[in-house]
PDB file of C-alpha atoms in Angstrom:
ATOM      1  CA  MET A   1       0.753 -43.675 -52.255  1.00  0.00           C
ATOM      2  CA  LEU A   2       4.018 -44.802 -50.634  1.00  0.00           C
ATOM      3  CA  ALA A   3       5.873 -43.919 -53.829  1.00  0.00           C
ATOM      4  CA  ALA A   4       4.117 -40.556 -54.056  1.00  0.00           C
ATOM      5  CA  GLY A   5       5.205 -39.830 -50.497  1.00  0.00           C
ATOM      6  CA  LEU A   6       8.836 -40.609 -51.296  1.00  0.00           C
ATOM      7  CA  VAL A   7       8.807 -38.300 -54.329  1.00  0.00           C
ATOM      8  CA  ALA A   8       6.905 -35.561 -52.487  1.00  0.00           C
ATOM      9  CA  GLY A   9       9.280 -35.640 -49.531  1.00  0.00           C
ATOM     10  CA  PHE A  10      12.358 -35.508 -51.739  1.00  0.00           C
ATOM     11  CA  ALA A  11      10.897 -32.665 -53.810  1.00  0.00           C
ATOM     12  CA  GLY A  12       9.934 -30.835 -50.632  1.00  0.00           C
ATOM     13  CA  GLY A  13      13.468 -30.933 -49.309  1.00  0.00           C
ATOM     14  CA  LEU A  14      15.109 -30.165 -52.645  1.00  0.00           C
ATOM     15  CA  PHE A  15      12.890 -27.344 -53.892  1.00  0.00           C
ATOM     16  CA  GLY A  16      11.436 -25.969 -50.656  1.00  0.00           C
ATOM     17  CA  ILE A  17       7.906 -26.968 -51.695  1.00  0.00           C
ATOM     18  CA  GLY A  18       5.314 -28.926 -49.761  1.00  0.00           C
ATOM     19  CA  GLY A  19       4.986 -31.738 -52.299  1.00  0.00           C
ATOM     20  CA  GLY A  20       1.359 -31.054 -53.221  1.00  0.00           C
ATOM     21  CA  PHE A  21       2.241 -31.042 -56.925  1.00  0.00           C
ATOM     22  CA  VAL A  22       3.040 -34.752 -56.521  1.00  0.00           C
ATOM     23  CA  VAL A  23       0.485 -35.756 -53.896  1.00  0.00           C
ATOM     24  CA  VAL A  24      -2.702 -34.219 -55.371  1.00  0.00           C
ATOM     25  CA  PRO A  25      -2.496 -36.067 -58.746  1.00  0.00           C
ATOM     26  CA  ALA A  26      -1.664 -39.313 -56.911  1.00  0.00           C
ATOM     27  CA  LEU A  27      -4.697 -38.847 -54.678  1.00  0.00           C
ATOM     28  CA  PHE A  28      -6.889 -38.284 -57.739  1.00  0.00           C
ATOM     29  CA  ALA A  29      -5.801 -41.724 -58.934  1.00  0.00           C
ATOM     30  CA  VAL A  30      -6.138 -43.590 -55.630  1.00  0.00           C
ATOM     31  CA  LEU A  31      -9.062 -42.003 -53.744  1.00  0.00           C
ATOM     32  CA  PRO A  32     -11.749 -43.482 -56.071  1.00  0.00           C
ATOM     33  CA  LEU A  33     -10.682 -46.911 -54.766  1.00  0.00           C
ATOM     34  CA  LEU A  34     -11.944 -45.818 -51.327  1.00  0.00           C
ATOM     35  CA  GLY A  35     -15.403 -45.032 -52.694  1.00  0.00           C
ATOM     36  CA  GLY A  36     -17.268 -41.765 -52.473  1.00  0.00           C
ATOM     37  CA  SER A  37     -18.687 -39.304 -54.961  1.00  0.00           C
ATOM     38  CA  PRO A  38     -16.522 -38.023 -57.840  1.00  0.00           C
ATOM     39  CA  ASP A  39     -17.948 -34.564 -57.149  1.00  0.00           C
ATOM     40  CA  GLU A  40     -16.072 -34.390 -53.837  1.00  0.00           C
ATOM     41  CA  LEU A  41     -12.820 -35.918 -55.106  1.00  0.00           C
ATOM     42  CA  ALA A  42     -10.982 -32.640 -55.774  1.00  0.00           C
ATOM     43  CA  HIS A  43     -11.799 -31.202 -52.347  1.00  0.00           C
ATOM     44  CA  VAL A  44     -10.668 -34.385 -50.562  1.00  0.00           C
ATOM     45  CA  ALA A  45      -7.460 -34.591 -52.628  1.00  0.00           C
ATOM     46  CA  ILE A  46      -6.510 -30.998 -51.807  1.00  0.00           C
ATOM     47  CA  GLY A  47      -7.454 -31.229 -48.127  1.00  0.00           C
ATOM     48  CA  THR A  48      -5.525 -34.483 -47.742  1.00  0.00           C
ATOM     49  CA  SER A  49      -2.521 -33.026 -49.561  1.00  0.00           C
ATOM     50  CA  LEU A  50      -2.418 -30.160 -47.059  1.00  0.00           C
ATOM     51  CA  ALA A  51      -2.405 -32.716 -44.232  1.00  0.00           C
ATOM     52  CA  THR A  52       0.668 -34.440 -45.683  1.00  0.00           C
ATOM     53  CA  ILE A  53       2.433 -31.089 -46.157  1.00  0.00           C
ATOM     54  CA  VAL A  54       2.396 -30.431 -42.397  1.00  0.00           C
ATOM     55  CA  ALA A  55       4.799 -33.315 -41.760  1.00  0.00           C
ATOM     56  CA  THR A  56       6.864 -32.767 -44.927  1.00  0.00           C
ATOM     57  CA  SER A  57       7.379 -29.097 -44.155  1.00  0.00           C
ATOM     58  CA  ILE A  58       8.329 -29.584 -40.508  1.00  0.00           C
ATOM     59  CA  ARG A  59      10.759 -32.388 -41.427  1.00  0.00           C
ATOM     60  CA  SER A  60      12.347 -30.300 -44.188  1.00  0.00           C
ATOM     61  CA  VAL A  61      12.703 -27.079 -42.214  1.00  0.00           C
ATOM     62  CA  HIS A  62      14.242 -29.001 -39.310  1.00  0.00           C
ATOM     63  CA  ALA A  63      16.866 -30.500 -41.622  1.00  0.00           C
ATOM     64  CA  HIS A  64      17.595 -27.094 -43.217  1.00  0.00           C
ATOM     65  CA  ALA A  65      17.786 -25.431 -39.786  1.00  0.00           C
ATOM     66  CA  LYS A  66      20.540 -27.835 -38.765  1.00  0.00           C
ATOM     67  CA  ARG A  67      22.595 -26.244 -41.548  1.00  0.00           C
ATOM     68  CA  GLY A  68      21.759 -22.726 -40.350  1.00  0.00           C
ATOM     69  CA  ALA A  69      19.979 -21.881 -43.602  1.00  0.00           C
ATOM     70  CA  VAL A  70      16.478 -20.893 -42.384  1.00  0.00           C
ATOM     71  CA  ASP A  71      15.538 -17.220 -41.973  1.00  0.00           C
ATOM     72  CA  PHE A  72      13.101 -17.488 -39.063  1.00  0.00           C
ATOM     73  CA  ASP A  73      12.526 -13.702 -39.019  1.00  0.00           C
ATOM     74  CA  VAL A  74      10.873 -13.989 -42.438  1.00  0.00           C
ATOM     75  CA  LEU A  75       8.694 -16.878 -41.259  1.00  0.00           C
ATOM     76  CA  LYS A  76       7.559 -14.986 -38.156  1.00  0.00           C
ATOM     77  CA  SER A  77       6.747 -11.743 -40.000  1.00  0.00           C
ATOM     78  CA  TRP A  78       4.900 -13.488 -42.856  1.00  0.00           C
ATOM     79  CA  ALA A  79       2.963 -16.027 -40.759  1.00  0.00           C
ATOM     80  CA  PRO A  80      -0.039 -13.874 -39.666  1.00  0.00           C
ATOM     81  CA  TRP A  81      -0.769 -12.684 -43.205  1.00  0.00           C
ATOM     82  CA  ILE A  82      -0.338 -16.172 -44.660  1.00  0.00           C
ATOM     83  CA  VAL A  83      -2.845 -17.599 -42.147  1.00  0.00           C
ATOM     84  CA  LEU A  84      -5.391 -14.896 -43.031  1.00  0.00           C
ATOM     85  CA  GLY A  85      -4.929 -15.688 -46.718  1.00  0.00           C
ATOM     86  CA  VAL A  86      -5.406 -19.415 -46.071  1.00  0.00           C
ATOM     87  CA  GLY A  87      -8.725 -18.652 -44.363  1.00  0.00           C
ATOM     88  CA  GLY A  88      -9.897 -16.754 -47.426  1.00  0.00           C
ATOM     89  CA  GLY A  89      -8.745 -19.540 -49.742  1.00  0.00           C
ATOM     90  CA  VAL A  90     -10.598 -22.225 -47.766  1.00  0.00           C
ATOM     91  CA  LEU A  91     -13.816 -20.181 -47.790  1.00  0.00           C
ATOM     92  CA  LEU A  92     -13.465 -19.780 -51.551  1.00  0.00           C
ATOM     93  CA  ALA A  93     -12.781 -23.516 -51.993  1.00  0.00           C
ATOM     94  CA  ALA A  94     -16.072 -24.279 -50.209  1.00  0.00           C
ATOM     95  CA  ARG A  95     -17.912 -22.393 -52.962  1.00  0.00           C
ATOM     96  CA  VAL A  96     -16.030 -23.815 -55.957  1.00  0.00           C
ATOM     97  CA  PRO A  97     -17.296 -27.106 -57.491  1.00  0.00           C
ATOM     98  CA  GLY A  98     -14.886 -30.017 -57.704  1.00  0.00           C
ATOM     99  CA  ALA A  99     -14.400 -29.718 -61.469  1.00  0.00           C
ATOM    100  CA  GLY A 100     -13.548 -26.040 -61.129  1.00  0.00           C
ATOM    101  CA  LEU A 101     -11.076 -26.801 -58.355  1.00  0.00           C
ATOM    102  CA  ALA A 102      -9.304 -29.354 -60.557  1.00  0.00           C
ATOM    103  CA  ALA A 103      -9.050 -26.787 -63.371  1.00  0.00           C
ATOM    104  CA  ILE A 104      -7.703 -24.161 -60.942  1.00  0.00           C
ATOM    105  CA  PHE A 105      -5.085 -26.630 -59.726  1.00  0.00           C
ATOM    106  CA  GLY A 106      -4.021 -27.461 -63.286  1.00  0.00           C
ATOM    107  CA  THR A 107      -3.728 -23.797 -64.251  1.00  0.00           C
ATOM    108  CA  GLY A 108      -1.718 -22.995 -61.132  1.00  0.00           C
ATOM    109  CA  VAL A 109       0.608 -25.911 -61.806  1.00  0.00           C
ATOM    110  CA  LEU A 110       1.260 -24.696 -65.363  1.00  0.00           C
ATOM    111  CA  ILE A 111       2.125 -21.235 -64.055  1.00  0.00           C
ATOM    112  CA  MET A 112       4.563 -22.742 -61.547  1.00  0.00           C
ATOM    113  CA  ALA A 113       6.093 -24.882 -64.316  1.00  0.00           C
ATOM    114  CA  VAL A 114       7.246 -21.736 -66.129  1.00  0.00           C
ATOM    115  CA  HIS A 115       9.522 -20.862 -63.223  1.00  0.00           C
ATOM    116  CA  PHE A 116      11.108 -24.317 -63.140  1.00  0.00           C
ATOM    117  CA  LEU A 117      11.577 -24.546 -66.912  1.00  0.00           C
ATOM    118  CA  PHE A 118      12.714 -20.939 -67.409  1.00  0.00           C
ATOM    119  CA  PRO A 119      14.081 -19.811 -64.023  1.00  0.00           C
ATOM    120  CA  LEU A 120      15.042 -16.334 -65.250  1.00  0.00           C
ATOM    121  CA  LEU A 121      13.575 -14.696 -62.160  1.00  0.00           C
ATOM    122  CA  SER A 122      16.009 -16.562 -59.937  1.00  0.00           C
ATOM    123  CA  GLU A 123      18.902 -14.740 -61.629  1.00  0.00           C
ATOM    124  CA  ARG A 124      17.488 -11.256 -61.030  1.00  0.00           C
ATOM    125  CA  GLN A 125      17.363  -9.047 -57.975  1.00  0.00           C
ATOM    126  CA  LEU A 126      14.881  -6.195 -57.622  1.00  0.00           C
ATOM    127  CA  ALA A 127      15.510  -5.255 -53.979  1.00  0.00           C
ATOM    128  CA  THR A 128      17.992  -5.720 -51.145  1.00  0.00           C
ATOM    129  CA  ALA A 129      15.423  -6.423 -48.415  1.00  0.00           C
ATOM    130  CA  MET A 130      12.163  -8.307 -48.043  1.00  0.00           C
ATOM    131  CA  PRO A 131       8.965  -6.273 -48.575  1.00  0.00           C
ATOM    132  CA  GLY A 132       7.216  -4.821 -45.547  1.00  0.00           C
ATOM    133  CA  GLY A 133       3.923  -3.126 -44.717  1.00  0.00           C
ATOM    134  CA  ALA A 134       1.104  -3.435 -47.221  1.00  0.00           C
ATOM    135  CA  ALA A 135       3.328  -5.161 -49.783  1.00  0.00           C
ATOM    136  CA  ARG A 136       4.201  -7.932 -47.351  1.00  0.00           C
ATOM    137  CA  ALA A 137       0.565  -8.335 -46.279  1.00  0.00           C
ATOM    138  CA  GLY A 138      -0.599  -8.560 -49.896  1.00  0.00           C
ATOM    139  CA  ILE A 139       2.072 -11.003 -51.056  1.00  0.00           C
ATOM    140  CA  ALA A 140       1.868 -13.254 -47.990  1.00  0.00           C
ATOM    141  CA  GLY A 141      -1.943 -13.191 -47.924  1.00  0.00           C
ATOM    142  CA  GLY A 142      -2.154 -13.979 -51.630  1.00  0.00           C
ATOM    143  CA  LEU A 143       0.378 -16.770 -51.176  1.00  0.00           C
ATOM    144  CA  GLY A 144      -1.752 -18.325 -48.435  1.00  0.00           C
ATOM    145  CA  ALA A 145      -4.998 -18.088 -50.410  1.00  0.00           C
ATOM    146  CA  PHE A 146      -3.529 -19.444 -53.657  1.00  0.00           C
ATOM    147  CA  SER A 147      -1.733 -22.326 -51.914  1.00  0.00           C
ATOM    148  CA  SER A 148      -4.741 -23.447 -49.865  1.00  0.00           C
ATOM    149  CA  LEU A 149      -6.838 -23.548 -53.038  1.00  0.00           C
ATOM    150  CA  LEU A 150      -4.288 -25.819 -54.730  1.00  0.00           C
ATOM    151  CA  GLY A 151      -3.287 -27.964 -51.744  1.00  0.00           C
ATOM    152  CA  ILE A 152       0.375 -26.957 -52.034  1.00  0.00           C
ATOM    153  CA  GLY A 153       2.943 -25.528 -49.650  1.00  0.00           C
ATOM    154  CA  GLY A 154       3.536 -22.278 -51.544  1.00  0.00           C
ATOM    155  CA  GLY A 155       7.300 -22.705 -51.672  1.00  0.00           C
ATOM    156  CA  THR A 156       7.758 -21.798 -55.331  1.00  0.00           C
ATOM    157  CA  ILE A 157       6.148 -18.384 -54.986  1.00  0.00           C
ATOM    158  CA  ALA A 158       8.029 -17.687 -51.759  1.00  0.00           C
ATOM    159  CA  ILE A 159      11.345 -18.642 -53.359  1.00  0.00           C
ATOM    160  CA  ILE A 160      10.727 -16.295 -56.295  1.00  0.00           C
ATOM    161  CA  VAL A 161       9.976 -13.384 -53.931  1.00  0.00           C
ATOM    162  CA  MET A 162      12.973 -14.062 -51.691  1.00  0.00           C
ATOM    163  CA  THR A 163      15.493 -14.416 -54.509  1.00  0.00           C
ATOM    164  CA  LEU A 164      14.195 -11.218 -56.105  1.00  0.00           C
ATOM    165  CA  CYS A 165      14.843  -9.529 -52.756  1.00  0.00           C
ATOM    166  CA  GLY A 166      18.444 -10.664 -52.487  1.00  0.00           C
ATOM    167  CA  LYS A 167      18.213 -13.974 -50.625  1.00  0.00           C
ATOM    168  CA  SER A 168      20.491 -16.734 -51.894  1.00  0.00           C
ATOM    169  CA  ILE A 169      18.733 -19.659 -53.553  1.00  0.00           C
ATOM    170  CA  HIS A 170      19.766 -22.050 -50.778  1.00  0.00           C
ATOM    171  CA  ARG A 171      18.511 -19.701 -48.031  1.00  0.00           C
ATOM    172  CA  ALA A 172      15.299 -19.073 -49.965  1.00  0.00           C
ATOM    173  CA  ILE A 173      14.638 -22.803 -50.381  1.00  0.00           C
ATOM    174  CA  ALA A 174      15.373 -23.466 -46.700  1.00  0.00           C
ATOM    175  CA  THR A 175      13.067 -20.688 -45.517  1.00  0.00           C
ATOM    176  CA  ALA A 176      10.308 -21.594 -47.990  1.00  0.00           C
ATOM    177  CA  SER A 177      10.259 -25.128 -46.615  1.00  0.00           C
ATOM    178  CA  GLY A 178       8.882 -23.695 -43.366  1.00  0.00           C
ATOM    179  CA  ILE A 179       6.116 -21.752 -45.077  1.00  0.00           C
ATOM    180  CA  GLY A 180       4.426 -25.044 -45.978  1.00  0.00           C
ATOM    181  CA  ALA A 181       3.484 -25.786 -42.362  1.00  0.00           C
ATOM    182  CA  ILE A 182       2.195 -22.230 -41.829  1.00  0.00           C
ATOM    183  CA  ILE A 183      -0.131 -22.744 -44.795  1.00  0.00           C
ATOM    184  CA  ALA A 184      -1.046 -26.375 -44.206  1.00  0.00           C
ATOM    185  CA  ILE A 185      -2.032 -26.359 -40.518  1.00  0.00           C
ATOM    186  CA  PRO A 186      -4.871 -23.803 -40.796  1.00  0.00           C
ATOM    187  CA  GLY A 187      -5.686 -25.219 -44.240  1.00  0.00           C
ATOM    188  CA  VAL A 188      -6.257 -28.713 -42.832  1.00  0.00           C
ATOM    189  CA  ILE A 189      -8.485 -27.330 -40.073  1.00  0.00           C
ATOM    190  CA  GLY A 190     -10.479 -25.394 -42.656  1.00  0.00           C
ATOM    191  CA  PHE A 191     -10.931 -28.308 -45.063  1.00  0.00           C
ATOM    192  CA  ILE A 192     -12.049 -30.550 -42.201  1.00  0.00           C
ATOM    193  CA  ALA A 193     -14.571 -27.933 -41.105  1.00  0.00           C
ATOM    194  CA  ILE A 194     -16.096 -27.244 -44.527  1.00  0.00           C
ATOM    195  CA  GLY A 195     -16.329 -30.977 -45.295  1.00  0.00           C
ATOM    196  CA  LEU A 196     -17.951 -32.229 -42.088  1.00  0.00           C
ATOM    197  CA  GLY A 197     -21.265 -33.904 -42.755  1.00  0.00           C
ATOM    198  CA  LYS A 198     -20.818 -33.906 -46.537  1.00  0.00           C
ATOM    199  CA  PRO A 199     -22.300 -37.014 -48.201  1.00  0.00           C
ATOM    200  CA  GLY A 200     -20.282 -39.168 -50.588  1.00  0.00           C
ATOM    201  CA  LEU A 201     -16.849 -38.843 -48.971  1.00  0.00           C
ATOM    202  CA  PRO A 202     -14.298 -41.667 -49.409  1.00  0.00           C
ATOM    203  CA  PHE A 203     -13.840 -44.198 -46.605  1.00  0.00           C
ATOM    204  CA  GLY A 204     -11.793 -42.858 -43.690  1.00  0.00           C
ATOM    205  CA  SER A 205     -12.434 -39.172 -44.387  1.00  0.00           C
ATOM    206  CA  LEU A 206     -12.692 -36.531 -41.677  1.00  0.00           C
ATOM    207  CA  GLY A 207     -14.332 -33.689 -43.530  1.00  0.00           C
ATOM    208  CA  PHE A 208     -12.320 -33.163 -46.711  1.00  0.00           C
ATOM    209  CA  VAL A 209      -9.211 -34.876 -45.258  1.00  0.00           C
ATOM    210  CA  ASN A 210      -8.778 -38.610 -45.889  1.00  0.00           C
ATOM    211  CA  LEU A 211      -6.894 -39.968 -42.893  1.00  0.00           C
ATOM    212  CA  PRO A 212      -5.669 -43.340 -44.329  1.00  0.00           C
ATOM    213  CA  ALA A 213      -4.218 -41.687 -47.434  1.00  0.00           C
ATOM    214  CA  ALA A 214      -2.613 -38.899 -45.381  1.00  0.00           C
ATOM    215  CA  LEU A 215      -0.956 -41.402 -43.025  1.00  0.00           C
ATOM    216  CA  VAL A 216       0.401 -43.566 -45.856  1.00  0.00           C
ATOM    217  CA  VAL A 217       1.882 -40.622 -47.768  1.00  0.00           C
ATOM    218  CA  THR A 218       3.323 -39.014 -44.638  1.00  0.00           C
ATOM    219  CA  SER A 219       5.052 -42.249 -43.614  1.00  0.00           C
ATOM    220  CA  THR A 220       7.414 -41.977 -46.568  1.00  0.00           C
ATOM    221  CA  THR A 221       7.733 -38.187 -46.867  1.00  0.00           C
ATOM    222  CA  LEU A 222       9.381 -38.220 -43.442  1.00  0.00           C
ATOM    223  CA  ILE A 223      12.002 -40.611 -44.806  1.00  0.00           C
ATOM    224  CA  SER A 224      12.822 -38.829 -48.065  1.00  0.00           C
ATOM    225  CA  ALA A 225      12.620 -35.137 -47.077  1.00  0.00           C
ATOM    226  CA  PRO A 226      16.161 -35.121 -45.605  1.00  0.00           C
ATOM    227  CA  TRP A 227      17.446 -36.708 -48.814  1.00  0.00           C
ATOM    228  CA  GLY A 228      16.117 -33.753 -50.766  1.00  0.00           C
ATOM    229  CA  VAL A 229      17.663 -31.313 -48.293  1.00  0.00           C
ATOM    230  CA  ALA A 230      21.046 -32.993 -48.672  1.00  0.00           C
ATOM    231  CA  ALA A 231      20.763 -32.848 -52.468  1.00  0.00           C
ATOM    232  CA  ALA A 232      19.778 -29.161 -52.368  1.00  0.00           C
ATOM    233  CA  HIS A 233      22.921 -28.272 -50.422  1.00  0.00           C
ATOM    234  CA  ALA A 234      25.294 -30.587 -52.302  1.00  0.00           C
ATOM    235  CA  LEU A 235      24.201 -30.351 -55.955  1.00  0.00           C
ATOM    236  CA  SER A 236      23.277 -27.799 -58.578  1.00  0.00           C
ATOM    237  CA  PRO A 237      19.548 -28.383 -59.030  1.00  0.00           C
ATOM    238  CA  SER A 238      19.262 -26.863 -62.537  1.00  0.00           C
ATOM    239  CA  LEU A 239      18.648 -30.154 -64.363  1.00  0.00           C
ATOM    240  CA  LEU A 240      16.267 -31.433 -61.702  1.00  0.00           C
ATOM    241  CA  ARG A 241      14.377 -28.122 -61.807  1.00  0.00           C
ATOM    242  CA  ARG A 242      13.742 -28.563 -65.519  1.00  0.00           C
ATOM    243  CA  ILE A 243      12.719 -32.206 -65.122  1.00  0.00           C
ATOM    244  CA  PHE A 244      10.319 -31.162 -62.381  1.00  0.00           C
ATOM    245  CA  GLY A 245       9.032 -28.366 -64.618  1.00  0.00           C
ATOM    246  CA  LEU A 246       8.221 -30.867 -67.372  1.00  0.00           C
ATOM    247  CA  TYR A 247       6.421 -33.017 -64.820  1.00  0.00           C
ATOM    248  CA  LEU A 248       4.343 -29.994 -63.786  1.00  0.00           C
ATOM    249  CA  VAL A 249       3.388 -29.290 -67.404  1.00  0.00           C
ATOM    250  CA  LEU A 250       2.142 -32.860 -67.806  1.00  0.00           C
ATOM    251  CA  ILE A 251       0.210 -32.802 -64.528  1.00  0.00           C
ATOM    252  CA  GLY A 252      -1.265 -29.368 -65.268  1.00  0.00           C
ATOM    253  CA  ILE A 253      -2.628 -30.521 -68.622  1.00  0.00           C
ATOM    254  CA  VAL A 254      -4.094 -33.710 -67.106  1.00  0.00           C
ATOM    255  CA  MET A 255      -5.749 -31.838 -64.233  1.00  0.00           C
ATOM    256  CA  ILE A 256      -7.263 -29.178 -66.519  1.00  0.00           C
ATOM    257  CA  ARG A 257      -8.584 -31.962 -68.747  1.00  0.00           C
ATOM    258  CA  ASN A 258     -10.173 -33.640 -65.680  1.00  0.00           C
ATOM    259  CA  GLY A 259     -11.745 -30.326 -64.705  1.00  0.00           C
ATOM    260  CA  LEU A 260     -13.186 -29.787 -68.170  1.00  0.00           C
ATOM    261  CA  LYS A 261     -14.682 -33.277 -68.095  1.00  0.00           C
TER     262      LYS A 261
END
């Protein structure tokens, strides 16, 4: 879990993501050691991942803000719609069985892998300004719902939208790092609420959030997130993007297989 936190924090700073793509599979491996029912494992892994994203996101956006790279106007205008979407995603998660949630996570990861392996969208621009009105509400709300279902920070989707609308990749990554906290804070509250009183939870769980695992992962994400930020601003991330994309393909296949089982 310490190692997963280091990787998640670095990835969060480098790619503007919350690190859930790293943390959720690690939790699937470790949480059974804390006991509990396998039927609740997916919900606890995703809820706990959201808890770790709060710290990773805040640490990353703070480091990016020191470099003047964060567009806080985008964060403020998107936040209400993202929170509403998170609420819808949590309510949906409460009605999806654990196996189905694992399969949803794996499918979402494979979709995100396409962007990292073939980042053609990052080289295109469809608009000169960020969407407003109904388009903004739909995109931000969908981003919140999708991310809360997967236990991720939603950075990849946000980066795609921002680069298509004319934001530089560095500014998009910096701004997306702040979206993680907007998603994760209401997501954690929701997963705690829907998991309270559930039987068969691992030791140390508050609802669907496992506090020992969250604390261990967070302890190292806070260390490595600034490293990722520094790498994002100093290096061309093309090779690392493709390596990360291959990792996502592997994890997506494993998670779908777990869901089918």
